[in-house]
Coordinates of C-alpha atoms and ligand atoms in Angstrom, one line a residue:
X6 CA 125.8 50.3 6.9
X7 CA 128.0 50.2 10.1
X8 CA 126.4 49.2 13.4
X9 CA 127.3 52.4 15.1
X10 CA 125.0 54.4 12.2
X11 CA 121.9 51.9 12.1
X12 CA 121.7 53.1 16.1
X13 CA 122.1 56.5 15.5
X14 CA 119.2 56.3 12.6
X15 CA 117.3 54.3 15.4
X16 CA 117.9 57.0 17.7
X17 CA 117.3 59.9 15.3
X18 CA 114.0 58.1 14.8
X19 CA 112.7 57.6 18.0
X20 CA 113.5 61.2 18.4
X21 CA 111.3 62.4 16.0
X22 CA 108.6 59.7 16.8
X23 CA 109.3 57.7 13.7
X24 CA 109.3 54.2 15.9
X25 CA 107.2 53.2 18.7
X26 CA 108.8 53.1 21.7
X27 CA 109.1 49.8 24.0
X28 CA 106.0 50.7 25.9
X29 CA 103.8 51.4 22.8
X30 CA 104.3 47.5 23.1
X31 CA 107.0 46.6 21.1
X32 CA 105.6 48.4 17.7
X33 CA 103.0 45.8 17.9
X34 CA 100.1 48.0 17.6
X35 CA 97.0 46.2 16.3
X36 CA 95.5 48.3 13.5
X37 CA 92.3 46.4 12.2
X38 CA 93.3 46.0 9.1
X39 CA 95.8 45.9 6.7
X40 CA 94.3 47.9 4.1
X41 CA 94.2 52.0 3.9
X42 CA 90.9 53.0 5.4
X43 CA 89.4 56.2 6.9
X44 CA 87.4 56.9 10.1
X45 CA 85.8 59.6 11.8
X46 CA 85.5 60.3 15.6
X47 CA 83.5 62.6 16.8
X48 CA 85.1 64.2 20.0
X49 CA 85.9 66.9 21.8
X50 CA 85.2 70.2 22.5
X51 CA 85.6 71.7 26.2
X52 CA 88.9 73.1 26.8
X53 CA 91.6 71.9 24.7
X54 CA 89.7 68.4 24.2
X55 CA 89.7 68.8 20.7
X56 CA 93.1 70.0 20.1
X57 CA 93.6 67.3 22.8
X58 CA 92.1 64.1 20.4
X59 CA 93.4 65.8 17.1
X60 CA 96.9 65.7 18.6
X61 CA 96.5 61.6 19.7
X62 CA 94.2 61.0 15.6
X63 CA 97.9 62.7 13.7
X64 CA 99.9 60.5 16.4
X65 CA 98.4 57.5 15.2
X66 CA 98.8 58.2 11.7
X67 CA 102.6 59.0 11.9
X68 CA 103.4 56.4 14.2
X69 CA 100.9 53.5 15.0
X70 CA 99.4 52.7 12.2
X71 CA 99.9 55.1 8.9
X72 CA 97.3 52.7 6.8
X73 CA 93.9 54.8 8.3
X74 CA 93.3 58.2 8.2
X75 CA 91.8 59.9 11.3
X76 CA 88.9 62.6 10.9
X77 CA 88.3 64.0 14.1
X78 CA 85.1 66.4 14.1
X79 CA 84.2 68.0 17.0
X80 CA 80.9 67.5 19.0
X81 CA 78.8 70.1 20.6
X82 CA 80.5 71.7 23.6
X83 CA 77.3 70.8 25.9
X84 CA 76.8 67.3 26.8
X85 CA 73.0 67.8 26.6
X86 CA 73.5 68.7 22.8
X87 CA 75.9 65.9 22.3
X88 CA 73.2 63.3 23.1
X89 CA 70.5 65.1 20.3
X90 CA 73.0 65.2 18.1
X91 CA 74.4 61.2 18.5
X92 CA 70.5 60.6 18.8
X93 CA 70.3 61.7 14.8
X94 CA 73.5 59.5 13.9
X95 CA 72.1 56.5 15.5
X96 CA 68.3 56.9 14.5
X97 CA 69.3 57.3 10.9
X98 CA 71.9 54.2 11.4
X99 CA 74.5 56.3 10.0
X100 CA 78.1 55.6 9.1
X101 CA 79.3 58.8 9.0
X102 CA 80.9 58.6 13.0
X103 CA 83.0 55.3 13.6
X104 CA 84.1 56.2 17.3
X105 CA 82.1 58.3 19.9
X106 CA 83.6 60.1 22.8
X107 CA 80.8 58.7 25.0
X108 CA 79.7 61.0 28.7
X109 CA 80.4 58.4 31.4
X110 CA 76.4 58.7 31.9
X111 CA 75.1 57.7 27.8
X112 CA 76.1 54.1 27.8
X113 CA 72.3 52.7 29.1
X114 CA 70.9 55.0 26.3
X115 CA 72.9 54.5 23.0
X116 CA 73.6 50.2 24.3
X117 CA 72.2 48.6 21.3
X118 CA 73.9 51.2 18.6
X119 CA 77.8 50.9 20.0
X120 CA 79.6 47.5 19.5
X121 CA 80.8 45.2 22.4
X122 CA 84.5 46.1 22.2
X123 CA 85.2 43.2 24.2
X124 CA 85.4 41.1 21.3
X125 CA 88.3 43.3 19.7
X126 CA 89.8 44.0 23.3
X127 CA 91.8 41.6 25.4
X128 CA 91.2 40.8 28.8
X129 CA 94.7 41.9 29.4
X130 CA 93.7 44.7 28.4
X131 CA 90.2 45.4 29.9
X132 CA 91.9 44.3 33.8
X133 CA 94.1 47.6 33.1
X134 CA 91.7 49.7 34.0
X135 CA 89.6 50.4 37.4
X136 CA 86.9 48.0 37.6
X137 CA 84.3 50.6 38.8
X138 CA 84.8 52.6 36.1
X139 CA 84.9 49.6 33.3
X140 CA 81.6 49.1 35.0
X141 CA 79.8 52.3 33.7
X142 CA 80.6 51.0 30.2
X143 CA 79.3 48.0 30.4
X144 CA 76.0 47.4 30.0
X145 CA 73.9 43.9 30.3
X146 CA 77.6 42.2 29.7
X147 CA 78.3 44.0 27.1
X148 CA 81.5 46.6 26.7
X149 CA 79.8 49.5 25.0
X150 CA 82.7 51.7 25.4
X151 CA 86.5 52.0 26.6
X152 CA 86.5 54.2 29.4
X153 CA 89.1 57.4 27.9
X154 CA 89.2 60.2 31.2
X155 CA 87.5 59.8 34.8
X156 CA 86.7 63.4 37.1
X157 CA 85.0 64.7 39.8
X158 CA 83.7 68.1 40.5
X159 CA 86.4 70.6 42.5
X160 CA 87.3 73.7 44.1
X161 CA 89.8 75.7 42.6
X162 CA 90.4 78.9 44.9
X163 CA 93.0 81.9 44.4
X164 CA 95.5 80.7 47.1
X165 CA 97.2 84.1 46.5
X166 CA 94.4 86.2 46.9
X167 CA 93.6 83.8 50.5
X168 CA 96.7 84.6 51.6
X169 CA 96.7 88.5 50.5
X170 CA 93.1 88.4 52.7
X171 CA 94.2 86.1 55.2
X172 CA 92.0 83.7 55.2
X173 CA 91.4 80.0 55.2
X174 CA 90.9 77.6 52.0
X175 CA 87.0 77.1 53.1
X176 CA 85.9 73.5 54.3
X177 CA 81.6 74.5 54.1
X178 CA 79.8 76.6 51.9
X179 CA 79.2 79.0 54.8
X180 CA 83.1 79.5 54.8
X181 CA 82.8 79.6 50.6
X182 CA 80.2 82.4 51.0
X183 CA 82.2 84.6 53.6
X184 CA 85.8 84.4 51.9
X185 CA 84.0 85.0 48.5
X186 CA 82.3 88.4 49.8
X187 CA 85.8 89.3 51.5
X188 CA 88.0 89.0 48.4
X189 CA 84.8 90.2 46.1
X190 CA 84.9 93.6 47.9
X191 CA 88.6 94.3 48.3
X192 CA 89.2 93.2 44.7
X193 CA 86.4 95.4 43.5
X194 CA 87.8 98.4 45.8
X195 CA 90.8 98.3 44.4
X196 CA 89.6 99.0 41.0
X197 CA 88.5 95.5 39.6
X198 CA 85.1 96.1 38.9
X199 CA 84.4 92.8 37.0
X200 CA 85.3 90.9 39.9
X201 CA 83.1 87.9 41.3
X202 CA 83.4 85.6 44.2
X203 CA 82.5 82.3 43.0
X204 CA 81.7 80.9 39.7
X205 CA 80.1 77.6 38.8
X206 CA 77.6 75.9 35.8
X207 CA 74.2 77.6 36.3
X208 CA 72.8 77.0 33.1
X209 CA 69.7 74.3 32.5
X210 CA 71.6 71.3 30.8
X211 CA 73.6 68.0 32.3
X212 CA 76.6 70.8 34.0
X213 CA 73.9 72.1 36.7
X214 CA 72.8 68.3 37.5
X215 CA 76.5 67.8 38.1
X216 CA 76.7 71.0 40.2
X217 CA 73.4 70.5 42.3
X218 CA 73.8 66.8 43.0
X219 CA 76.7 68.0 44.5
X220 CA 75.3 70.7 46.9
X221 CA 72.4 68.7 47.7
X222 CA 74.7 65.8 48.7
X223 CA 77.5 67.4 50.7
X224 CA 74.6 69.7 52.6
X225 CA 73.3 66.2 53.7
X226 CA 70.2 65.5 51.3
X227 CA 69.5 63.1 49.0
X228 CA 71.0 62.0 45.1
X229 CA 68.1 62.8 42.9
X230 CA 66.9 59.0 43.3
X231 CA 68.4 56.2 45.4
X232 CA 69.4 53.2 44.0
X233 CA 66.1 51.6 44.3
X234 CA 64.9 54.2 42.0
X235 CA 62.9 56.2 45.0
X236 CA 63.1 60.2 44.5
X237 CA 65.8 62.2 46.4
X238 CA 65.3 65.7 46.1
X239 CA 62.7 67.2 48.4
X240 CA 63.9 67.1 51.6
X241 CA 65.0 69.9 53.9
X242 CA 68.7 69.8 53.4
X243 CA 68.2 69.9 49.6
X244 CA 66.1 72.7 49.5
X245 CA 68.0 74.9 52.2
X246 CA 71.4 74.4 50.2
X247 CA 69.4 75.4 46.6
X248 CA 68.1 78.3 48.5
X249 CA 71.3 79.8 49.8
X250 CA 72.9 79.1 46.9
X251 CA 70.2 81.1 45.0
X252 CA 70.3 83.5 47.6
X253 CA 74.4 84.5 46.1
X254 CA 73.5 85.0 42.5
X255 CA 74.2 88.8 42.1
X256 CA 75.8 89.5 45.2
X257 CA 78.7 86.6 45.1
X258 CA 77.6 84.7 42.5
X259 CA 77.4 86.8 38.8
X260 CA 73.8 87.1 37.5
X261 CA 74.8 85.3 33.6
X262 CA 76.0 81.9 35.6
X263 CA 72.6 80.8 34.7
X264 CA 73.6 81.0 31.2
X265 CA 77.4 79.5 32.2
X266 CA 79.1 76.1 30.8
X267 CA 82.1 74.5 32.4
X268 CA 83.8 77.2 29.8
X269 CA 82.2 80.6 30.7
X270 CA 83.2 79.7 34.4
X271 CA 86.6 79.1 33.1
X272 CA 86.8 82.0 31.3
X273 CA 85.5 84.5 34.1
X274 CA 88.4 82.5 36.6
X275 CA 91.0 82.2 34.1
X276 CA 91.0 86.2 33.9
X277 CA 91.4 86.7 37.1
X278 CA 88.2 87.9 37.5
X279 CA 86.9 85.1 40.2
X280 CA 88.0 84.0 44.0
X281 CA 86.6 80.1 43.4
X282 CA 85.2 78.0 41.0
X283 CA 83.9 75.0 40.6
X284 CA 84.9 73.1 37.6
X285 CA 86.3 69.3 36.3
X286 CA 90.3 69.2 36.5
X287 CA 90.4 69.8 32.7
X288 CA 90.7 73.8 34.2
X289 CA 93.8 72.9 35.9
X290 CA 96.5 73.1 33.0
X291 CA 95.0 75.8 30.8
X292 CA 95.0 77.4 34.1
X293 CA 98.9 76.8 34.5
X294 CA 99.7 77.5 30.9
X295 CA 102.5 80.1 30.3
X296 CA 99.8 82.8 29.5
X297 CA 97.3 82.3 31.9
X298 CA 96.8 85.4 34.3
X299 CA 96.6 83.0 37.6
X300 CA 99.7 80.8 36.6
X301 CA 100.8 79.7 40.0
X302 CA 97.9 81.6 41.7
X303 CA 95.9 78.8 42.5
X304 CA 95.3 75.6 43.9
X305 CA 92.4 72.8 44.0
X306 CA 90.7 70.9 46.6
X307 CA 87.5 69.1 47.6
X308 CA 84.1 71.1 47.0
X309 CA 82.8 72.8 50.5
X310 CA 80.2 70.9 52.5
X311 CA 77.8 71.6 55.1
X312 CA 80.1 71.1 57.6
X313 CA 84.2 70.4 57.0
X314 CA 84.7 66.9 55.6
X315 CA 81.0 66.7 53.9
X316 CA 82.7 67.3 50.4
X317 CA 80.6 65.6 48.1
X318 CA 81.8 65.1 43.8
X319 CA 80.0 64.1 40.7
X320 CA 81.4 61.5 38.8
X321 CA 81.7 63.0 35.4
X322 CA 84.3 61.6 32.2
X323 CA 84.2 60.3 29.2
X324 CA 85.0 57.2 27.1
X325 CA 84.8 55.9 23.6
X326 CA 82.7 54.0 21.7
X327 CA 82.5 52.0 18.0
X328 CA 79.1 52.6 16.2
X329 CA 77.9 49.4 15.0
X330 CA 76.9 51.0 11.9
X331 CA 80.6 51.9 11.0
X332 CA 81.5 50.1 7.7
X333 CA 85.0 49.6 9.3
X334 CA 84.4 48.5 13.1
X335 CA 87.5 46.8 13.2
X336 CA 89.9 49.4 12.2
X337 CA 87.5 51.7 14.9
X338 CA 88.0 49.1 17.8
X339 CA 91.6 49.6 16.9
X340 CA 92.1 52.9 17.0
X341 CA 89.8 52.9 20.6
X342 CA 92.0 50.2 21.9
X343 CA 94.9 52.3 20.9
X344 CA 93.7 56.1 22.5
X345 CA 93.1 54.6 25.9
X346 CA 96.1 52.6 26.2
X347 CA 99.0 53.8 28.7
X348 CA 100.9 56.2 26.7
X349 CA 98.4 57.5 25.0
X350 CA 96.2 58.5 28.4
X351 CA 99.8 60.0 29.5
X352 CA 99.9 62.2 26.7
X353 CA 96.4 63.1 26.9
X354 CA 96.8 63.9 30.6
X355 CA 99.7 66.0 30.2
X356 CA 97.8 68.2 27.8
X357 CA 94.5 67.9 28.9
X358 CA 94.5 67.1 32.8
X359 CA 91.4 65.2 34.1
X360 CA 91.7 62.3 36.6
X361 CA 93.0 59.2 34.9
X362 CA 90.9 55.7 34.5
X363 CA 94.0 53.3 35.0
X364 CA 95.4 52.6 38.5
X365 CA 99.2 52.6 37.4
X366 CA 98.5 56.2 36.0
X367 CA 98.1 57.4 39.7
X368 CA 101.8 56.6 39.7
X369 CA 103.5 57.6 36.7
X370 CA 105.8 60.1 37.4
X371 CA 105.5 62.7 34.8
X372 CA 101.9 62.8 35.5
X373 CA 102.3 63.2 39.2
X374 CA 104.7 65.9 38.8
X375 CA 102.1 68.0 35.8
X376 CA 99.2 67.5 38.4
X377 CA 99.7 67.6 41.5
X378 CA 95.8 67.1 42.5
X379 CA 96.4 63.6 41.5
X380 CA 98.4 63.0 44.7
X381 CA 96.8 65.1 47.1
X382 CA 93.3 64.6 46.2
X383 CA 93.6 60.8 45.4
X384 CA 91.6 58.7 42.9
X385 CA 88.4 60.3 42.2
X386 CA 86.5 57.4 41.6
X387 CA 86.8 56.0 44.5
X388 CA 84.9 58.7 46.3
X389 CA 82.3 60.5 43.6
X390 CA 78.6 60.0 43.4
X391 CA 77.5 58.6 40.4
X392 CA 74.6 60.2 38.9
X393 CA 71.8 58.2 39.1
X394 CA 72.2 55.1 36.8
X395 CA 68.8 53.7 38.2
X396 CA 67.4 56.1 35.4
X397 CA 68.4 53.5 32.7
X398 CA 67.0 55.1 29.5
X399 CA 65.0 57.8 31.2
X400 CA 68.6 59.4 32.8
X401 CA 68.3 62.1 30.2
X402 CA 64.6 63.3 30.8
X403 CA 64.8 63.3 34.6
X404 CA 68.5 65.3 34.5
X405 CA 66.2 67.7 32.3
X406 CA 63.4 68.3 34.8
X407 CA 66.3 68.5 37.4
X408 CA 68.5 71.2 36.1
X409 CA 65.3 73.2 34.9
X410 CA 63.7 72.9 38.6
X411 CA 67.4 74.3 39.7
X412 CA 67.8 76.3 37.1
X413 CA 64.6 78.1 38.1
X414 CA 65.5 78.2 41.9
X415 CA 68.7 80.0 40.9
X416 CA 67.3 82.4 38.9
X417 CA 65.0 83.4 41.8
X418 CA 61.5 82.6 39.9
X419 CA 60.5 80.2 42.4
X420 CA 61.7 79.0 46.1
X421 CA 63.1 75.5 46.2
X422 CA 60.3 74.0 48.4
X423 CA 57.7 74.7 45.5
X424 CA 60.6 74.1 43.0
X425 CA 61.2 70.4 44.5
X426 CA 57.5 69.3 45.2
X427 CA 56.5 70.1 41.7
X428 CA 59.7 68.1 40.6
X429 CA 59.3 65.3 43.0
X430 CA 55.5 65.3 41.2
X431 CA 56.7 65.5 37.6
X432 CA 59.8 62.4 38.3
X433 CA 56.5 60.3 39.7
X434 CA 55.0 61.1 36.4
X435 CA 58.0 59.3 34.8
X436 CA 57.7 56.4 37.1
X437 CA 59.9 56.9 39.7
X438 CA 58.5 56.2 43.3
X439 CA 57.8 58.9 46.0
X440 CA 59.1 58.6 49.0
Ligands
GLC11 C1 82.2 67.0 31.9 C2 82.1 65.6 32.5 C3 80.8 64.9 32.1 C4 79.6 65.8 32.4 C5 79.8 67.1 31.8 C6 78.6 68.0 32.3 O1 82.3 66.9 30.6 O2 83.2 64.9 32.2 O3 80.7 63.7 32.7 O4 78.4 65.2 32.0 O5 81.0 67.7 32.2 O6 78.7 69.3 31.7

């Protein structure tokens, strides 16, 4: 074979994705083991998440390593019925899931059932990512998981629809409430009765304790519990920005958001049917796909506070995990080590958005250019609120008598200074200190 035609094979390859290019490290991709083995992670499904992981599991058969098979099978859409659902896997010890897609907030409560990855990882490796967000994966010393996608709650507004109205991007929910009437009754005027003003996640599961930590923090009140495990939610700030917000369901705010996911928000803004929203940056490119209604419509920004510059953001994300009762945790840890390495987050961000977990990501040039949020609203992580790890084991159950106290509140069945005493009362129960 001449020289000239080996390069052009080469080059025909690479094209197609046959080889691994220079950055997937030289082709020296570590696969676990050398025999043909199967695995299943469970992952996905908000958005395109699933589409998302199936796309990386059929990479790394073609290309990285064509020995294992990759089952992806999608978990609940709810976080909240993610955790019962991993709760059954792990009880029963099964081996039926090798890799979890783990919520930034479930490594305290699955610990003892996910391997320390740290012993299949390099420290190379591990130093790639942000330490603060290695951190939430790693529990008593041990890596329980390999952080995968960071994100923080945002704004997204209809900048055409500001400008058509003349108004402001809004700096405090007062602003929020104003511009959302304005543009709810001229749209509606003009014929577009299914119009709203502002969309969010209203329904009772781990979505509304995102939502509400963040009203309660950028109105000035407290994060559910301080770090010393003392309860944060029944103080006047707190309870006036749960009122008002209340006080917009059915007039800005449609009546069903107490039944809304990340998704039925999406849905409502992604039809054009919605001024704001407040969602995770996943919204961003489905938003800017070739078919979507507000292509170029819209922009994003921090959440409204009290007053300008008071924009608080959850920390939300996910990573992933190796059960230790997979009967091949090395050809797991692998494929883990694989899905969160560079080129694989760059792929995943270009289809998927989200705020990425590796500092050098912030400057990859493809990425900046698909996601423009990623240079003007900086690194989420340095500026989100973690929900409150303090809870340990008992996160679940206390986000569960939060989001019902709020979820109540919003649905007008009680006022939010009854709603947070009784909740303050019930967290005590659990073991948390009063204030
Ligand atoms: C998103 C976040 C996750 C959060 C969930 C709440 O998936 O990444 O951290 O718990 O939303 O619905």
């Amino acid at each position: 074979m001449s020289k000239r035609f080996v390069v052009l094979l080469i080059a025909a390859a690479l094209m197609v994705g046959l080889v691994p290019t220079a950055s997937a490290q030289e082709g020296d991709v570590w696969c676990g083991t050398d025999e043909p083995v199967s695995i299943t992670w469970i992952a996905g499904t908000v958005g395109n998440e699933y589409e998302t992981a199936v796309a990386l599991a059929e990479k790394y058969m073609a290309e990285a390593c064509p020995n294992v098979t990759v089952k992806v099978v999608e978990r609940p859409t709810s976080t909240t019925e993610t955790i019962a659902q991993y709760q059954q896997f792990f009880e029963g010890q099964s081996s039926e899931i090798d890799v979890y897609q783990l919520d930034v907030f479930y490594p305290a409560m699955f610990k003892e059932h996910l391997v320390d990855i740290s012993e299949y990882a390099t420290d190379e490796f591990l130093a790639l990512f942000f330490p603060a967000v290695l951190d939430a994966y790693t529990i008593e010393g041990r890596v329980v998981g390999l952080p995968w996608f960071a994100g923080g709650g945002m704004l997204f507004y209809r900048s055409d629809l500001l400008e058509k109205y003349g108004l402001a991007v809004p700096q405090t929910w007062d602003e929020l409430a104003a511009a959302a009437k304005t543009i709810q009754d001229g749209e509606r005027a003009e014929g577009n009765a299914a119009f709203w003003g502002f969309v969010f996640q209203g329904k009772a599961y781990e979505g509304l304790t995102c939502d509400a930590l963040e009203w309660q923090v950028s109105y000035g009140g407290g994060r559910i519990l301080s770090p010393e495990g003392v309860i944060e939610v029944n103080d006047p700030a707190s309870i006036e920005i749960f009122d008002k917000i209340a006080s917009w369901v059915g007039d800005i705010v449609p009546p069903d958001v107490l039944n809304y996911q990340e998704e039925d928000s999406r849905a409502v803004w992604q039809a054009g049917n919605a001024a704001f929203m407040r969602n995770w940056a996943y919204a961003y490119p489905l938003g800017q796909a070739e078919d979507s209604p507000i292509r170029d419509k819209f922009g994003v920004g921090p959440l409204p506070g009290k007053e300008a510059g008071m924009s608080a953001a959850t920390l939300g994300g996910w990573g992933v995990g190796v059960s230790r009762y997979s009967q091949n945790v090395e050809a797991a840890s692998a494929f883990a080590i694989w899905v969160t390495s560079y080129d694989q987050l760059v792929d995943f961000h270009l289809a998927r958005g989200e705020q990425p977990v590796q500092p050098a990501l912030y400057q990859d040039a493809q990425l900046l250019e698909a996601l423009p949020y990623l240079a003007s609203m900086g690194n989420v992580l340095e500026s989100a609120i973690a929900r409150p790890g303090v809870a340990g084991v008992q996160y679940n159950a206390v986000s569960e008598l939060y989001y019902t106290a709020v979820n109540n509140v919003l649905a007008g069945s009680v006022d939010a200074e009854t709603a947070m005493a009784d909740l303050e009362l019930a967290m005590a129960d659990l073991g948390f200190e009063l204030p």
